[in-house]
């Protein structure tokens, strides 16, 4: 009977970060700067890879797709956050919330698998260099990237189905700055069994499998590097995967803190962990590959050199 009297929700309210006007202006400028760097950095990586023949290799093919995914995942979150900073009403329509859940979960899981594929690429390059051109063929790389997007699409559709099965009759306040499936499940007044099953299955099947690919690849990589006799050889081998290892550490570190940490009474830490995961990480990835990667810096110098 309670569910039959439920009024369909048309809008959610996002709490954001603070109600202080001065702090909101400061945060607006900070988030705007981060977003501009994210856009310019990731677009720059995509353009540089396409314009530089020396970067037409599997590793940079994956990196170009990673930059595209970071661009999309950041764009589905940050512009709405910026609008909320200068708006008195921090609301989001139900349809917009569904779209945000779908797109963010699509690109979030796609990034997990792209990072896993990049770890596999580094494993083949370091542990089996003689067969690297044969194993990492253009056709196989295309299939790996396509598979990553399909897994992301499956995850996005699953979370959207999960949300569509929920009813919201009580509080409509999401204690976050964007729509995420976990707080939405907590807000629901209906049976959340299906939503929990979908969420846990997705995390177990997709998240754990991509993490295992990264872990196994780097165990083999580290073992191969340690077996190299010369210090110079070790340095060169490690330098080929240092940027990716840094990116993986930031991405998985922040995402694990966000989704696997025990729930607490205070959500302040959760919000700032979500900022690192959704806003800061997409900005850092192109910077890491630009500052730490010799080939990228050389390609940029060639492209910008005035003849």
mmCIF file of C-alpha atoms in Angstrom:
data_model
loop_
_atom_site.group_PDB
_atom_site.id
_atom_site.type_symbol
_atom_site.label_atom_id
_atom_site.label_comp_id
_atom_site.label_asym_id
_atom_site.label_seq_id
_atom_site.Cartn_x
_atom_site.Cartn_y
_atom_site.Cartn_z
ATOM 1 C CA UNK A 1 0.000 0.000 0.000
ATOM 2 C CA UNK A 2 2.859 2.375 0.781
ATOM 3 C CA UNK A 3 4.336 1.857 -2.649
ATOM 4 C CA UNK A 4 0.958 2.451 -4.357
ATOM 5 C CA UNK A 5 0.751 5.883 -2.714
ATOM 6 C CA UNK A 6 4.299 6.767 -3.790
ATOM 7 C CA UNK A 7 4.594 10.044 -5.697
ATOM 8 C CA UNK A 8 6.945 9.641 -8.631
ATOM 9 C CA UNK A 9 10.061 11.705 -8.184
ATOM 10 C CA UNK A 10 10.791 14.266 -10.890
ATOM 11 C CA UNK A 11 13.892 15.883 -9.410
ATOM 12 C CA UNK A 12 16.700 15.170 -6.944
ATOM 13 C CA UNK A 13 18.552 17.719 -4.836
ATOM 14 C CA UNK A 14 22.350 17.612 -4.687
ATOM 15 C CA UNK A 15 23.961 18.854 -1.477
ATOM 16 C CA UNK A 16 27.202 19.885 -3.155
ATOM 17 C CA UNK A 17 30.076 20.989 -0.925
ATOM 18 C CA UNK A 18 29.139 24.078 1.049
ATOM 19 C CA UNK A 19 26.571 26.827 1.416
ATOM 20 C CA UNK A 20 29.096 29.592 2.056
ATOM 21 C CA UNK A 21 29.090 32.030 -0.925
ATOM 22 C CA UNK A 22 32.806 32.882 -0.676
ATOM 23 C CA UNK A 23 33.816 29.230 -0.540
ATOM 24 C CA UNK A 24 31.517 28.470 -3.454
ATOM 25 C CA UNK A 25 33.216 31.111 -5.606
ATOM 26 C CA UNK A 26 36.639 29.723 -4.684
ATOM 27 C CA UNK A 27 35.559 26.166 -5.489
ATOM 28 C CA UNK A 28 33.949 27.339 -8.748
ATOM 29 C CA UNK A 29 37.218 28.873 -9.923
ATOM 30 C CA UNK A 30 39.183 25.790 -8.837
ATOM 31 C CA UNK A 31 36.844 23.356 -10.609
ATOM 32 C CA UNK A 32 36.730 25.581 -13.701
ATOM 33 C CA UNK A 33 40.534 25.603 -13.907
ATOM 34 C CA UNK A 34 40.683 21.820 -13.457
ATOM 35 C CA UNK A 35 38.063 21.299 -16.169
ATOM 36 C CA UNK A 36 39.827 23.594 -18.639
ATOM 37 C CA UNK A 37 43.122 21.766 -18.050
ATOM 38 C CA UNK A 38 41.285 18.447 -18.469
ATOM 39 C CA UNK A 39 39.752 19.504 -21.787
ATOM 40 C CA UNK A 40 42.937 21.012 -23.194
ATOM 41 C CA UNK A 41 45.159 18.210 -21.907
ATOM 42 C CA UNK A 42 43.101 15.292 -23.191
ATOM 43 C CA UNK A 43 42.271 16.959 -26.508
ATOM 44 C CA UNK A 44 45.962 17.771 -26.870
ATOM 45 C CA UNK A 45 46.913 14.119 -26.299
ATOM 46 C CA UNK A 46 44.379 12.933 -28.889
ATOM 47 C CA UNK A 47 45.525 15.474 -31.495
ATOM 48 C CA UNK A 48 49.213 14.807 -30.802
ATOM 49 C CA UNK A 49 48.830 11.049 -31.195
ATOM 50 C CA UNK A 50 46.892 11.390 -34.440
ATOM 51 C CA UNK A 51 49.324 13.956 -35.880
ATOM 52 C CA UNK A 52 52.575 12.187 -34.903
ATOM 53 C CA UNK A 53 53.505 9.047 -36.903
ATOM 54 C CA UNK A 54 56.044 8.008 -34.233
ATOM 55 C CA UNK A 55 53.161 7.659 -31.783
ATOM 56 C CA UNK A 56 51.157 5.311 -34.008
ATOM 57 C CA UNK A 57 51.795 2.278 -31.817
ATOM 58 C CA UNK A 58 49.535 0.107 -29.618
ATOM 59 C CA UNK A 59 50.470 1.899 -26.393
ATOM 60 C CA UNK A 60 49.490 5.307 -27.759
ATOM 61 C CA UNK A 61 46.399 3.893 -29.461
ATOM 62 C CA UNK A 62 45.212 2.855 -26.000
ATOM 63 C CA UNK A 63 46.322 6.203 -24.559
ATOM 64 C CA UNK A 64 44.294 8.117 -27.159
ATOM 65 C CA UNK A 65 41.182 6.170 -26.200
ATOM 66 C CA UNK A 66 41.939 6.731 -22.509
ATOM 67 C CA UNK A 67 42.104 10.486 -23.165
ATOM 68 C CA UNK A 68 38.744 10.335 -24.970
ATOM 69 C CA UNK A 69 37.161 8.428 -22.064
ATOM 70 C CA UNK A 70 38.574 10.904 -19.518
ATOM 71 C CA UNK A 71 37.208 13.770 -21.599
ATOM 72 C CA UNK A 72 33.717 12.257 -21.658
ATOM 73 C CA UNK A 73 33.580 11.133 -18.019
ATOM 74 C CA UNK A 74 34.725 14.552 -16.814
ATOM 75 C CA UNK A 75 32.236 16.377 -19.054
ATOM 76 C CA UNK A 76 29.264 14.443 -17.708
ATOM 77 C CA UNK A 77 30.119 15.553 -14.131
ATOM 78 C CA UNK A 78 32.027 18.855 -13.985
ATOM 79 C CA UNK A 79 29.805 21.258 -16.004
ATOM 80 C CA UNK A 80 26.831 20.408 -13.766
ATOM 81 C CA UNK A 81 29.003 20.992 -10.672
ATOM 82 C CA UNK A 82 30.049 24.398 -12.025
ATOM 83 C CA UNK A 83 26.418 25.382 -12.634
ATOM 84 C CA UNK A 84 25.481 24.337 -9.093
ATOM 85 C CA UNK A 85 28.198 26.551 -7.607
ATOM 86 C CA UNK A 86 26.547 29.669 -9.040
ATOM 87 C CA UNK A 87 22.952 28.506 -8.653
ATOM 88 C CA UNK A 88 20.766 28.700 -5.561
ATOM 89 C CA UNK A 89 18.889 25.534 -6.523
ATOM 90 C CA UNK A 90 21.166 22.511 -6.826
ATOM 91 C CA UNK A 91 18.685 20.167 -8.448
ATOM 92 C CA UNK A 92 18.867 17.562 -11.179
ATOM 93 C CA UNK A 93 15.894 16.104 -13.036
ATOM 94 C CA UNK A 94 15.211 12.384 -12.727
ATOM 95 C CA UNK A 95 15.969 11.886 -16.438
ATOM 96 C CA UNK A 96 19.227 13.829 -16.064
ATOM 97 C CA UNK A 97 20.163 11.703 -13.072
ATOM 98 C CA UNK A 98 19.530 8.504 -15.041
ATOM 99 C CA UNK A 99 21.625 9.835 -17.930
ATOM 100 C CA UNK A 100 24.447 10.797 -15.573
ATOM 101 C CA UNK A 101 24.462 7.334 -13.963
ATOM 102 C CA UNK A 102 24.484 5.624 -17.373
ATOM 103 C CA UNK A 103 27.213 7.723 -19.006
ATOM 104 C CA UNK A 104 29.468 7.896 -15.961
ATOM 105 C CA UNK A 105 29.273 4.142 -15.318
ATOM 106 C CA UNK A 106 29.809 3.441 -19.010
ATOM 107 C CA UNK A 107 33.020 5.446 -19.242
ATOM 108 C CA UNK A 108 34.167 4.565 -15.716
ATOM 109 C CA UNK A 109 34.190 0.832 -16.447
ATOM 110 C CA UNK A 110 35.608 1.431 -19.929
ATOM 111 C CA UNK A 111 38.550 3.207 -18.294
ATOM 112 C CA UNK A 112 39.096 0.230 -15.963
ATOM 113 C CA UNK A 113 39.448 -2.102 -18.932
ATOM 114 C CA UNK A 114 41.508 0.319 -21.010
ATOM 115 C CA UNK A 115 44.012 0.537 -18.144
ATOM 116 C CA UNK A 116 43.987 -3.262 -17.971
ATOM 117 C CA UNK A 117 44.645 -3.500 -21.719
ATOM 118 C CA UNK A 118 47.491 -1.000 -21.387
ATOM 119 C CA UNK A 119 48.986 -3.161 -18.609
ATOM 120 C CA UNK A 120 48.730 -6.189 -20.889
ATOM 121 C CA UNK A 121 50.411 -4.210 -23.673
ATOM 122 C CA UNK A 122 53.338 -3.334 -21.362
ATOM 123 C CA UNK A 123 53.540 -6.990 -20.268
ATOM 124 C CA UNK A 124 53.930 -8.183 -23.860
ATOM 125 C CA UNK A 125 56.412 -5.389 -24.691
ATOM 126 C CA UNK A 126 58.686 -6.145 -21.723
ATOM 127 C CA UNK A 127 58.266 -9.902 -21.224
ATOM 128 C CA UNK A 128 57.883 -10.972 -24.881
ATOM 129 C CA UNK A 129 59.486 -8.216 -26.996
ATOM 130 C CA UNK A 130 60.310 -10.474 -29.959
ATOM 131 C CA UNK A 131 56.665 -11.329 -30.637
ATOM 132 C CA UNK A 132 55.274 -7.927 -29.637
ATOM 133 C CA UNK A 133 54.487 -6.729 -33.208
ATOM 134 C CA UNK A 134 52.716 -10.015 -33.922
ATOM 135 C CA UNK A 135 50.729 -10.213 -30.687
ATOM 136 C CA UNK A 136 49.743 -6.547 -30.500
ATOM 137 C CA UNK A 137 48.547 -6.287 -34.090
ATOM 138 C CA UNK A 138 46.294 -3.377 -35.132
ATOM 139 C CA UNK A 139 43.329 -5.755 -35.478
ATOM 140 C CA UNK A 140 43.837 -7.202 -31.984
ATOM 141 C CA UNK A 141 44.267 -3.735 -30.453
ATOM 142 C CA UNK A 142 41.032 -2.602 -32.095
ATOM 143 C CA UNK A 143 39.235 -5.642 -30.699
ATOM 144 C CA UNK A 144 40.604 -4.991 -27.195
ATOM 145 C CA UNK A 145 39.461 -1.356 -27.269
ATOM 146 C CA UNK A 146 36.062 -2.283 -28.704
ATOM 147 C CA UNK A 147 35.669 -4.917 -26.002
ATOM 148 C CA UNK A 148 36.469 -2.307 -23.347
ATOM 149 C CA UNK A 149 33.703 -0.032 -24.625
ATOM 150 C CA UNK A 150 31.251 -2.934 -24.813
ATOM 151 C CA UNK A 151 31.990 -3.887 -21.207
ATOM 152 C CA UNK A 152 31.484 -0.241 -20.216
ATOM 153 C CA UNK A 153 28.195 -0.169 -22.140
ATOM 154 C CA UNK A 154 27.045 -3.344 -20.383
ATOM 155 C CA UNK A 155 27.898 -1.827 -17.009
ATOM 156 C CA UNK A 156 26.110 1.434 -17.829
ATOM 157 C CA UNK A 157 22.985 -0.383 -18.984
ATOM 158 C CA UNK A 158 23.046 -2.595 -15.897
ATOM 159 C CA UNK A 159 23.224 0.365 -13.518
ATOM 160 C CA UNK A 160 20.486 2.160 -15.468
ATOM 161 C CA UNK A 161 18.224 -0.885 -15.179
ATOM 162 C CA UNK A 162 19.080 -0.973 -11.500
ATOM 163 C CA UNK A 163 18.006 2.646 -11.054
ATOM 164 C CA UNK A 164 14.803 2.213 -13.078
ATOM 165 C CA UNK A 165 13.681 -0.513 -10.653
ATOM 166 C CA UNK A 166 13.907 1.831 -7.667
ATOM 167 C CA UNK A 167 11.095 3.901 -6.161
ATOM 168 C CA UNK A 168 11.752 7.140 -4.272
ATOM 169 C CA UNK A 169 9.071 8.199 -1.789
ATOM 170 C CA UNK A 170 11.140 9.619 1.059
ATOM 171 C CA UNK A 171 14.120 11.928 0.928
ATOM 172 C CA UNK A 172 15.217 13.168 -2.482
ATOM 173 C CA UNK A 173 18.485 14.677 -1.229
ATOM 174 C CA UNK A 174 21.646 13.082 -2.667
ATOM 175 C CA UNK A 175 24.523 13.835 -0.312
ATOM 176 C CA UNK A 176 26.993 14.169 -3.186
ATOM 177 C CA UNK A 177 27.692 16.516 -6.099
ATOM 178 C CA UNK A 178 26.533 14.103 -8.835
ATOM 179 C CA UNK A 179 24.192 11.142 -9.305
ATOM 180 C CA UNK A 180 25.849 7.877 -8.335
ATOM 181 C CA UNK A 181 24.094 4.538 -8.051
ATOM 182 C CA UNK A 182 25.197 3.793 -4.467
ATOM 183 C CA UNK A 183 23.557 6.823 -2.764
ATOM 184 C CA UNK A 184 20.498 6.355 -4.987
ATOM 185 C CA UNK A 185 20.066 2.797 -3.709
ATOM 186 C CA UNK A 186 20.306 4.156 -0.162
ATOM 187 C CA UNK A 187 17.552 6.704 -0.893
ATOM 188 C CA UNK A 188 15.122 4.175 -2.358
ATOM 189 C CA UNK A 189 12.064 3.077 -0.392
ATOM 190 C CA UNK A 190 11.478 0.006 -2.568
ATOM 191 C CA UNK A 191 13.082 -3.434 -2.533
ATOM 192 C CA UNK A 192 16.742 -2.881 -3.448
ATOM 193 C CA UNK A 193 17.660 -6.571 -3.835
ATOM 194 C CA UNK A 194 17.950 -6.409 -7.632
ATOM 195 C CA UNK A 195 19.981 -3.196 -7.465
ATOM 196 C CA UNK A 196 22.426 -4.697 -4.972
ATOM 197 C CA UNK A 197 22.763 -7.854 -7.089
ATOM 198 C CA UNK A 198 23.522 -5.826 -10.229
ATOM 199 C CA UNK A 199 25.969 -3.576 -8.383
ATOM 200 C CA UNK A 200 27.859 -6.443 -6.737
ATOM 201 C CA UNK A 201 27.863 -8.571 -9.895
ATOM 202 C CA UNK A 202 29.239 -5.692 -11.931
ATOM 203 C CA UNK A 203 31.919 -4.944 -9.345
ATOM 204 C CA UNK A 204 32.896 -8.599 -9.032
ATOM 205 C CA UNK A 205 32.742 -9.576 -12.690
ATOM 206 C CA UNK A 206 34.136 -6.453 -14.310
ATOM 207 C CA UNK A 207 36.040 -4.575 -11.621
ATOM 208 C CA UNK A 208 37.850 -7.580 -10.159
ATOM 209 C CA UNK A 209 38.686 -9.080 -13.559
ATOM 210 C CA UNK A 210 40.239 -5.849 -14.862
ATOM 211 C CA UNK A 211 42.151 -5.428 -11.593
ATOM 212 C CA UNK A 212 43.507 -8.971 -11.869
ATOM 213 C CA UNK A 213 44.774 -8.299 -15.408
ATOM 214 C CA UNK A 214 46.658 -5.257 -14.114
ATOM 215 C CA UNK A 215 48.001 -7.100 -11.073
ATOM 216 C CA UNK A 216 49.147 -10.220 -12.933
ATOM 217 C CA UNK A 217 50.692 -8.141 -15.721
ATOM 218 C CA UNK A 218 52.742 -6.035 -13.312
ATOM 219 C CA UNK A 219 53.849 -9.029 -11.259
ATOM 220 C CA UNK A 220 55.266 -10.503 -14.477
ATOM 221 C CA UNK A 221 56.718 -7.137 -15.531
ATOM 222 C CA UNK A 222 58.472 -6.553 -12.207
ATOM 223 C CA UNK A 223 59.811 -10.110 -12.248
ATOM 224 C CA UNK A 224 61.179 -9.594 -15.774
ATOM 225 C CA UNK A 225 62.754 -6.240 -14.862
ATOM 226 C CA UNK A 226 64.454 -7.689 -11.782
ATOM 227 C CA UNK A 227 65.979 -10.440 -13.903
ATOM 228 C CA UNK A 228 67.765 -7.879 -16.106
ATOM 229 C CA UNK A 229 71.425 -7.765 -15.150
ATOM 230 C CA UNK A 230 72.345 -4.173 -16.045
ATOM 231 C CA UNK A 231 71.064 -1.169 -14.112
ATOM 232 C CA UNK A 232 70.608 0.762 -17.361
ATOM 233 C CA UNK A 233 68.486 -2.036 -18.791
ATOM 234 C CA UNK A 234 66.303 -2.045 -15.681
ATOM 235 C CA UNK A 235 65.889 1.720 -15.875
ATOM 236 C CA UNK A 236 64.847 1.651 -19.533
ATOM 237 C CA UNK A 237 62.425 -1.221 -18.972
ATOM 238 C CA UNK A 238 60.814 0.484 -15.994
ATOM 239 C CA UNK A 239 60.561 3.833 -17.810
ATOM 240 C CA UNK A 240 58.348 2.251 -20.489
ATOM 241 C CA UNK A 241 55.613 1.542 -17.936
ATOM 242 C CA UNK A 242 56.223 4.223 -15.277
ATOM 243 C CA UNK A 243 53.538 6.589 -16.623
ATOM 244 C CA UNK A 244 50.940 3.854 -16.861
ATOM 245 C CA UNK A 245 51.789 2.552 -13.389
ATOM 246 C CA UNK A 246 51.316 6.053 -11.973
ATOM 247 C CA UNK A 247 47.951 6.405 -13.724
ATOM 248 C CA UNK A 248 46.793 2.977 -12.531
ATOM 249 C CA UNK A 249 47.801 3.755 -8.944
ATOM 250 C CA UNK A 250 45.842 7.025 -8.887
ATOM 251 C CA UNK A 251 42.758 5.590 -10.606
ATOM 252 C CA UNK A 252 42.445 2.380 -8.631
ATOM 253 C CA UNK A 253 43.521 4.028 -5.375
ATOM 254 C CA UNK A 254 40.824 6.705 -5.494
ATOM 255 C CA UNK A 255 38.118 4.394 -6.867
ATOM 256 C CA UNK A 256 38.775 1.747 -4.197
ATOM 257 C CA UNK A 257 38.615 4.401 -1.474
ATOM 258 C CA UNK A 258 35.376 5.719 -2.932
ATOM 259 C CA UNK A 259 33.540 2.432 -3.380
ATOM 260 C CA UNK A 260 35.171 -0.060 -0.979
ATOM 261 C CA UNK A 261 35.784 1.996 2.189
ATOM 262 C CA UNK A 262 33.476 1.279 5.143
ATOM 263 C CA UNK A 263 30.532 3.638 5.399
ATOM 264 C CA UNK A 264 30.867 6.404 7.974
ATOM 265 C CA UNK A 265 28.655 9.002 9.574
ATOM 266 C CA UNK A 266 30.490 11.824 7.808
ATOM 267 C CA UNK A 267 30.398 12.026 4.023
ATOM 268 C CA UNK A 268 33.007 14.801 3.699
ATOM 269 C CA UNK A 269 35.812 12.317 3.003
ATOM 270 C CA UNK A 270 33.591 10.465 0.524
ATOM 271 C CA UNK A 271 32.934 13.681 -1.393
ATOM 272 C CA UNK A 272 36.593 14.602 -1.724
ATOM 273 C CA UNK A 273 37.478 11.033 -2.688
ATOM 274 C CA UNK A 274 34.795 11.338 -5.374
ATOM 275 C CA UNK A 275 36.383 14.622 -6.529
ATOM 276 C CA UNK A 276 39.729 12.864 -6.973
ATOM 277 C CA UNK A 277 38.077 9.999 -8.834
ATOM 278 C CA UNK A 278 35.730 11.957 -11.099
ATOM 279 C CA UNK A 279 37.353 15.374 -11.579
ATOM 280 C CA UNK A 280 41.061 15.358 -10.727
ATOM 281 C CA UNK A 281 42.136 12.005 -12.212
ATOM 282 C CA UNK A 282 40.966 12.852 -15.783
ATOM 283 C CA UNK A 283 43.081 16.017 -15.524
ATOM 284 C CA UNK A 284 46.184 14.224 -14.205
ATOM 285 C CA UNK A 285 46.345 11.462 -16.832
ATOM 286 C CA UNK A 286 47.428 13.638 -19.801
ATOM 287 C CA UNK A 287 49.820 15.572 -17.550
ATOM 288 C CA UNK A 288 51.452 12.352 -16.329
ATOM 289 C CA UNK A 289 51.963 11.059 -19.866
ATOM 290 C CA UNK A 290 53.209 14.449 -21.076
ATOM 291 C CA UNK A 291 55.687 15.079 -18.260
ATOM 292 C CA UNK A 292 56.987 11.527 -17.745
ATOM 293 C CA UNK A 293 56.985 10.177 -21.300
ATOM 294 C CA UNK A 294 60.014 10.975 -23.425
ATOM 295 C CA UNK A 295 58.354 9.974 -26.714
ATOM 296 C CA UNK A 296 55.356 12.227 -26.085
ATOM 297 C CA UNK A 297 57.606 15.193 -25.238
ATOM 298 C CA UNK A 298 59.710 14.609 -28.374
ATOM 299 C CA UNK A 299 56.586 14.341 -30.544
ATOM 300 C CA UNK A 300 55.245 17.568 -29.051
ATOM 301 C CA UNK A 301 58.538 19.348 -29.742
ATOM 302 C CA UNK A 302 58.555 18.150 -33.350
ATOM 303 C CA UNK A 303 54.942 19.203 -33.855
ATOM 304 C CA UNK A 304 55.430 22.682 -32.377
ATOM 305 C CA UNK A 305 58.881 23.307 -33.853
ATOM 306 C CA UNK A 306 58.951 26.332 -36.120
ATOM 307 C CA UNK A 307 60.780 25.557 -39.317
#
